[in-house]
mmCIF file of C-alpha atoms in Angstrom:
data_model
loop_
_atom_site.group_PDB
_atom_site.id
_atom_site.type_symbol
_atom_site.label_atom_id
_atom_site.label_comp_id
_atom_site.label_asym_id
_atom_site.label_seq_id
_atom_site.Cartn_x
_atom_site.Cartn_y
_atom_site.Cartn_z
ATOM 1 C CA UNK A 1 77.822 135.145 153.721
ATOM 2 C CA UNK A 2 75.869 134.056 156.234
ATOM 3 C CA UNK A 3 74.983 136.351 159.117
ATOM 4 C CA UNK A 4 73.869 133.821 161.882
ATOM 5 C CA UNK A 5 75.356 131.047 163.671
ATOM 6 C CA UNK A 6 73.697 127.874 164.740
ATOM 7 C CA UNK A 7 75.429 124.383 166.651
ATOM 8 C CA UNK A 8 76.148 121.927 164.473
ATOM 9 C CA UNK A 9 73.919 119.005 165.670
ATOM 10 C CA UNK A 10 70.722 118.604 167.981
ATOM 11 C CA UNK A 11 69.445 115.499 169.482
ATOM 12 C CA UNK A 12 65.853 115.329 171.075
ATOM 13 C CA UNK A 13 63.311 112.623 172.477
ATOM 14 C CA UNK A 14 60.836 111.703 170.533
ATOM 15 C CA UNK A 15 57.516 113.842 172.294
ATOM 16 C CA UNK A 16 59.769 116.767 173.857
ATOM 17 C CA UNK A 17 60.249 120.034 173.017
ATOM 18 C CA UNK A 18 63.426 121.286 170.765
ATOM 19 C CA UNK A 19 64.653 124.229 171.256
ATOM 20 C CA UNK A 20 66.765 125.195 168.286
ATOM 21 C CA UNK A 21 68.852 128.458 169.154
ATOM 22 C CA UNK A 22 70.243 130.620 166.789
ATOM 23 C CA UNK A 23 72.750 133.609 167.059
ATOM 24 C CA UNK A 24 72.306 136.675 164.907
ATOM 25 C CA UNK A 25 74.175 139.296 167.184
ATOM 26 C CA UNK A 26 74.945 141.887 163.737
ATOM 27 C CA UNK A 27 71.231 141.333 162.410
ATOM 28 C CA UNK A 28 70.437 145.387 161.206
ATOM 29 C CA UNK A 29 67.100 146.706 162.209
ATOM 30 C CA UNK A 30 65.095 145.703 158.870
ATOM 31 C CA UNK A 31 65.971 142.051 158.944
ATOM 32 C CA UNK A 32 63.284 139.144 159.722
ATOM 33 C CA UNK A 33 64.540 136.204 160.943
ATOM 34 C CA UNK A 34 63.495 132.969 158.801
ATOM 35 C CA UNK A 35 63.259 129.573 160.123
ATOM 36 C CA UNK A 36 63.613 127.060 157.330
ATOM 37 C CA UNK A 37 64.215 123.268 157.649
ATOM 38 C CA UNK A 38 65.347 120.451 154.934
ATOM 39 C CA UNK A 39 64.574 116.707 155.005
ATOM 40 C CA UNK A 40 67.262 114.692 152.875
ATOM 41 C CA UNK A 41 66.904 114.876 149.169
ATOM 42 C CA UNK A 42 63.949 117.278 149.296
ATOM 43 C CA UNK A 43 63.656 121.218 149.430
ATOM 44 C CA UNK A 44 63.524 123.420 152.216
ATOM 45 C CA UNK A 45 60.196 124.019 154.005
ATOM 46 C CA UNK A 46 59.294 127.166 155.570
ATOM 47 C CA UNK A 47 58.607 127.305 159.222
ATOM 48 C CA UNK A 48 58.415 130.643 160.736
ATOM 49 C CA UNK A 49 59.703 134.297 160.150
ATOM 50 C CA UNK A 50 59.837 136.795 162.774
ATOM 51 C CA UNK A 51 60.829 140.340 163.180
ATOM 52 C CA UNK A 52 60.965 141.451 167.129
ATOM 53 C CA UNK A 53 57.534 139.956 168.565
ATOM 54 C CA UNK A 54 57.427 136.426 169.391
ATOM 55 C CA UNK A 55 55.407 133.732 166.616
ATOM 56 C CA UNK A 56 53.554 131.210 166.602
ATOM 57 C CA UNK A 57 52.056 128.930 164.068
ATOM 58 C CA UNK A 58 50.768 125.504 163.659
ATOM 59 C CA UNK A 59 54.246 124.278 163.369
ATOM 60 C CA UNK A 60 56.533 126.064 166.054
ATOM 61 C CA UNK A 61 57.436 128.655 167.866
ATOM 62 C CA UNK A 62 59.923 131.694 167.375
ATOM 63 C CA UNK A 63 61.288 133.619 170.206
ATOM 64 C CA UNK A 64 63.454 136.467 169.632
ATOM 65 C CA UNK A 65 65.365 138.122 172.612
ATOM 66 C CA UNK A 66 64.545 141.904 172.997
ATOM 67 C CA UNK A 67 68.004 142.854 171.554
ATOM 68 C CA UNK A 68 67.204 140.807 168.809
ATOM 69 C CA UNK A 69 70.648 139.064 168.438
ATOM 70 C CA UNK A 70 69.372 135.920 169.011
ATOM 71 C CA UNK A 71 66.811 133.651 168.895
ATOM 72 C CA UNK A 72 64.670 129.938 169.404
ATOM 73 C CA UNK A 73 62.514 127.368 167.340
ATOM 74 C CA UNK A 74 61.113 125.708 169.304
ATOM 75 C CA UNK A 75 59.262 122.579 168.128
ATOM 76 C CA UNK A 76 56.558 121.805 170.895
ATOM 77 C CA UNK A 77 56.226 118.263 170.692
ATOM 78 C CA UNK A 78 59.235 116.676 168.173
ATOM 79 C CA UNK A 79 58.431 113.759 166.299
ATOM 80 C CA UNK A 80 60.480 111.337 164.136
ATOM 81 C CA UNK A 81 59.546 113.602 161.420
ATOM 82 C CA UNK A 82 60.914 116.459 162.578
ATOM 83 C CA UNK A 83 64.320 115.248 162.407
ATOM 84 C CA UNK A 84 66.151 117.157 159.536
ATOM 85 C CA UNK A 85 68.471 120.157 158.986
ATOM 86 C CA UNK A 86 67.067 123.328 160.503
ATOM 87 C CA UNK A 87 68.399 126.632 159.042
ATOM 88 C CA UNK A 88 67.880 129.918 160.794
ATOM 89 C CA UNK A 89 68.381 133.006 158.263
ATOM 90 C CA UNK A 90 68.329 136.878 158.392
ATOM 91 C CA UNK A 91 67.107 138.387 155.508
ATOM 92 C CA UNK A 92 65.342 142.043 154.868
ATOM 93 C CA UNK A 93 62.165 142.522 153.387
ATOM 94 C CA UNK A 94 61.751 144.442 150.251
ATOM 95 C CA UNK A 95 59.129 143.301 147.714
ATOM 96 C CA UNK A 96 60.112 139.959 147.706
ATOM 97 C CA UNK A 97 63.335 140.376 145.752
ATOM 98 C CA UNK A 98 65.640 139.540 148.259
ATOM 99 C CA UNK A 99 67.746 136.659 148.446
ATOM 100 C CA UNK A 100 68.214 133.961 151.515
ATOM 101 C CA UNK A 101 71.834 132.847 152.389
ATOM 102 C CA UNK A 102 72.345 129.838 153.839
ATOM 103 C CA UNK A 103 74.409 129.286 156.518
ATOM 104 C CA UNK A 104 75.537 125.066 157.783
ATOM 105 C CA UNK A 105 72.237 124.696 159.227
ATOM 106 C CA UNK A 106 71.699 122.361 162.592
ATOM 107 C CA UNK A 107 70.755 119.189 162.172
ATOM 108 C CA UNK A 108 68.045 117.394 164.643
ATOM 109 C CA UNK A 109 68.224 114.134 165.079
ATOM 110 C CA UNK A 110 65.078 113.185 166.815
ATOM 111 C CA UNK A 111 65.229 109.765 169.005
ATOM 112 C CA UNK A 112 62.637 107.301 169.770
ATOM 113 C CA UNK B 1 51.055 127.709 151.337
ATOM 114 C CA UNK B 2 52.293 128.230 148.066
ATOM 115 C CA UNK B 3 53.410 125.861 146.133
ATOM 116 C CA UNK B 4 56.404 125.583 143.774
ATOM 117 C CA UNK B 5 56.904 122.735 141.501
ATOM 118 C CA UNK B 6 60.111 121.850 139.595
ATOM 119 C CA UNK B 7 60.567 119.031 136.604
ATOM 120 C CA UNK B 8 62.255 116.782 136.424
ATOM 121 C CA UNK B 9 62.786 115.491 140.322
ATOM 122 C CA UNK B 10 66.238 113.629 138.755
ATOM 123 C CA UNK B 11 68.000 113.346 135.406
ATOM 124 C CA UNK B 12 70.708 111.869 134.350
ATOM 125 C CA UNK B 13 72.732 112.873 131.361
ATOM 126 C CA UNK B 14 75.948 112.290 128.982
ATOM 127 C CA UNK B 15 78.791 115.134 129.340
ATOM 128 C CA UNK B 16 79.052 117.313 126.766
ATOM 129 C CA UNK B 17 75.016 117.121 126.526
ATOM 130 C CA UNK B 18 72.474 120.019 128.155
ATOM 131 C CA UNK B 19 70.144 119.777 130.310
ATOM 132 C CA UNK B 20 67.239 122.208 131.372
ATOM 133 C CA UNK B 21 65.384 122.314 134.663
ATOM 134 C CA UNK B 22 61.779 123.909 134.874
ATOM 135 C CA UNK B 23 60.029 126.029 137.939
ATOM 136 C CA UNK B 24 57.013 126.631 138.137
ATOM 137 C CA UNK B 25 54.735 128.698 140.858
ATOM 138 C CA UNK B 26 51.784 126.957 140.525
ATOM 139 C CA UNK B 27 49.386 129.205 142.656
ATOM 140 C CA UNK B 28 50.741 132.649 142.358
ATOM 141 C CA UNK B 29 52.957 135.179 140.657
ATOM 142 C CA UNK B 30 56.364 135.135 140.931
ATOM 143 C CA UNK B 31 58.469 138.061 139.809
ATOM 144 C CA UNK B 32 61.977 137.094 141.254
ATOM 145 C CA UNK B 33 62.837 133.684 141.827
ATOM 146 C CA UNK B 34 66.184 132.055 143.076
ATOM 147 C CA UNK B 35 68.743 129.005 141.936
ATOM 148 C CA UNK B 36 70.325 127.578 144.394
ATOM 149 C CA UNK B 37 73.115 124.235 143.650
ATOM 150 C CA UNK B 38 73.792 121.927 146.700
ATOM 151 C CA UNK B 39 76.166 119.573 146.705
ATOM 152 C CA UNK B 40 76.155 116.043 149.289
ATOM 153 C CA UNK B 41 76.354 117.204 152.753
ATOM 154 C CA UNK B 42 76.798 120.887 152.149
ATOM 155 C CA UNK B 43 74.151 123.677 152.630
ATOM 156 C CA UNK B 44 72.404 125.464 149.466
ATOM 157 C CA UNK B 45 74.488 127.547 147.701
ATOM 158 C CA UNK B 46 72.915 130.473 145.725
ATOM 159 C CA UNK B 47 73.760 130.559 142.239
ATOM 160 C CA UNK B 48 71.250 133.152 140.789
ATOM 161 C CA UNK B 49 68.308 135.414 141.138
ATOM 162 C CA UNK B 50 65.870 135.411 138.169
ATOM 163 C CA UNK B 51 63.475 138.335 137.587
ATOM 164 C CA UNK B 52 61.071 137.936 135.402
ATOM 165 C CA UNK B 53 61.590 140.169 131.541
ATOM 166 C CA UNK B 54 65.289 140.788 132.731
ATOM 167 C CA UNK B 55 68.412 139.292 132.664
ATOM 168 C CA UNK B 56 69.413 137.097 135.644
ATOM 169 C CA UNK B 57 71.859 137.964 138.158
ATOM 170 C CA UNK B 58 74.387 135.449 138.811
ATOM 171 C CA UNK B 59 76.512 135.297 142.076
ATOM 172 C CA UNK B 60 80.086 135.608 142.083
ATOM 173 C CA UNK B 61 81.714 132.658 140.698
ATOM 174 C CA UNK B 62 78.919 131.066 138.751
ATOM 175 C CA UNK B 63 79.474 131.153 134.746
ATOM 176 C CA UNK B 64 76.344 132.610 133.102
ATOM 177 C CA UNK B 65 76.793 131.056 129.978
ATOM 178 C CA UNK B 66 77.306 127.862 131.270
ATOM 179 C CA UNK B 67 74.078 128.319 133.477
ATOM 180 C CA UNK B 68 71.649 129.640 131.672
ATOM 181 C CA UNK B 69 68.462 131.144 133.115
ATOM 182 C CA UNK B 70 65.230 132.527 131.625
ATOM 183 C CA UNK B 71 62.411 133.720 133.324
ATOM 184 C CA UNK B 72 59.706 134.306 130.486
ATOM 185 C CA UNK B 73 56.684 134.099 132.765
ATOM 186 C CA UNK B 74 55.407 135.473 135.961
ATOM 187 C CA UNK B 75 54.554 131.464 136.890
ATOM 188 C CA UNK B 76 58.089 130.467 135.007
ATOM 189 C CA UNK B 77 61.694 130.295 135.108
ATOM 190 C CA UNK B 78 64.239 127.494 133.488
ATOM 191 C CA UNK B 79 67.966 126.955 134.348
ATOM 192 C CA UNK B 80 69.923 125.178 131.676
ATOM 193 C CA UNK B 81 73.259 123.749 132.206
ATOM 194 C CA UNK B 82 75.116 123.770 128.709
ATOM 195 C CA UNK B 83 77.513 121.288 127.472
ATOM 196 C CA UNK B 84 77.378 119.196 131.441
ATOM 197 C CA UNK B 85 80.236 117.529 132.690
ATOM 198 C CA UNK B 86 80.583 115.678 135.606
ATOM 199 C CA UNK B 87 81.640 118.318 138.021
ATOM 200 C CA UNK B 88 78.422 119.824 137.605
ATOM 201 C CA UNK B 89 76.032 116.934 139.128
ATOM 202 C CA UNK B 90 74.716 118.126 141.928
ATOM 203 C CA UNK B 91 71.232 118.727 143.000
ATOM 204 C CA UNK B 92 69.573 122.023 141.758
ATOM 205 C CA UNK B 93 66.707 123.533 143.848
ATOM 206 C CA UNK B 94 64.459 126.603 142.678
ATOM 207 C CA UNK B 95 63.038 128.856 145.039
ATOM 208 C CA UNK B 96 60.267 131.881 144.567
ATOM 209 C CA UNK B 97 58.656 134.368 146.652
ATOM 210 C CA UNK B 98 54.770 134.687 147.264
ATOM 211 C CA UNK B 99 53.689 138.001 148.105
ATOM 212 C CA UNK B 100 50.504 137.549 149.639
ATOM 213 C CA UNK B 101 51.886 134.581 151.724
ATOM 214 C CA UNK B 102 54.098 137.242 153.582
ATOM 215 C CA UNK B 103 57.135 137.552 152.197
ATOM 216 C CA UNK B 104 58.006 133.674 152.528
ATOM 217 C CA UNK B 105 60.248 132.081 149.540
ATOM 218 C CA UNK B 106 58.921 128.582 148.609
ATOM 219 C CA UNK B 107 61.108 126.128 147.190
ATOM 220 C CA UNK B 108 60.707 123.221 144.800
ATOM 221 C CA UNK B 109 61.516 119.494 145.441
ATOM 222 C CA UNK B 110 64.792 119.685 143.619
ATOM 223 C CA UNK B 111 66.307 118.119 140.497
ATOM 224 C CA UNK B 112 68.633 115.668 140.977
ATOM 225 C CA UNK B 113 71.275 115.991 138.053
ATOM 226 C CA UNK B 114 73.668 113.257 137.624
ATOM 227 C CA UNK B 115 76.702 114.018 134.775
ATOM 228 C CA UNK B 116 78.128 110.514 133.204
#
């Protein structure tokens, strides 16, 4: 089952930031969040994975409250592309074997 | 990053007939990669995790011998669905982790299998 909770539906301009939140409040202490997002009809792309420190890369942000129970992507500047279903997952790291759930997912609609 | 690649992107079959999907880590070893089924408008549903020389390990509910999985290769793993019907169209997405990218699972671009 899945371990984190996210809204059902997102919309954002077109040029804004989107700020995606995500709720993980019984994450355990060896968990990494993962940020993964699915455009229709295609497989899910990775975005960003996390632990406790904040991330960055060249395709969002990750910002993970101290207690760790929850957390935001945040896509800088959203474009048309962006819009898609955006799942945040908890999942522990050890040697690669380790499954991702998938929980509903968000889905961001971005607007012209 | 890495990349996975998965043949064919859609197929579309008789019932009774089989039908096998290939992944395929193009740049990098993969010792455990994952099956996942989604069906229109609902989120990926894991079906198995196959490690490479060993059996797979199916999740609860999905019929191993009607899903069949081999992972021969460190670069290769096949599902095949035996004897299709049309209940099982859906479309079928292979995932597999790269190491050196971090720990990140990369997934293929999905078969799209269609039972008549």
């Amino acid at each position: 089952d899945a371990k984190t909770t996210q809204p059902p539906s997102m919309d954002c301009a077109e040029g804004r930031a989107a700020n995606l939140p995500c709720n993980h409040s019984t994450i355990s202490g060896n968990e990494y969040v993962y940020w993964y997002r699915q455009i229709h009809s295609q497989g899910p792309q990775y975005i960003i994975h996390g632990l406790k420190n904040n991330e960055t890369n060249e395709m969002a942000s990750l910002i993970i409250t101290e207690d760790r129970k929850s957390s935001t992507l945040i896509l800088p500047h959203a474009t048309l592309r962006d819009t898609a279903v955006y799942y945040c997952i908890v999942r522990p790291l050890q040697g690669g074997s380790e499954k991702l759930v998938f929980g509903k997912g968000m889905k961001l609609t971005v607007n012209p | 990053g890495a990349v996975v690649s998965q043949h064919p992107s859609w197929v579309i079959c008789k019932s009774g007939t089989s039908v096998k999907i290939e992944c395929r880590s193009l740049d990098f070893q993969a010792t455990t990669m994952f099956w996942y089924r989604q069906f229109p408008k609902q989120s990926l549903m894991l079906m198995a995790t196959s490690n490479e020389g060993s059996k797979a390990t199916y999740e609860q509910g999905v019929e191993k011998d009607k899903f069949l999985i081999n992972h021969a290769s460190l670069t290769l793993s096949t599902l095949t669905v035996t004897s299709a019907h049309p209940e099982d169209s859906s479309f079928y997405i292979c995932s597999a982790s790269a190491f050196y990218e971090g720990e990140k699972l990369f997934f293929g671009s999905g078969t799209q299998l269609s039972v008549l």
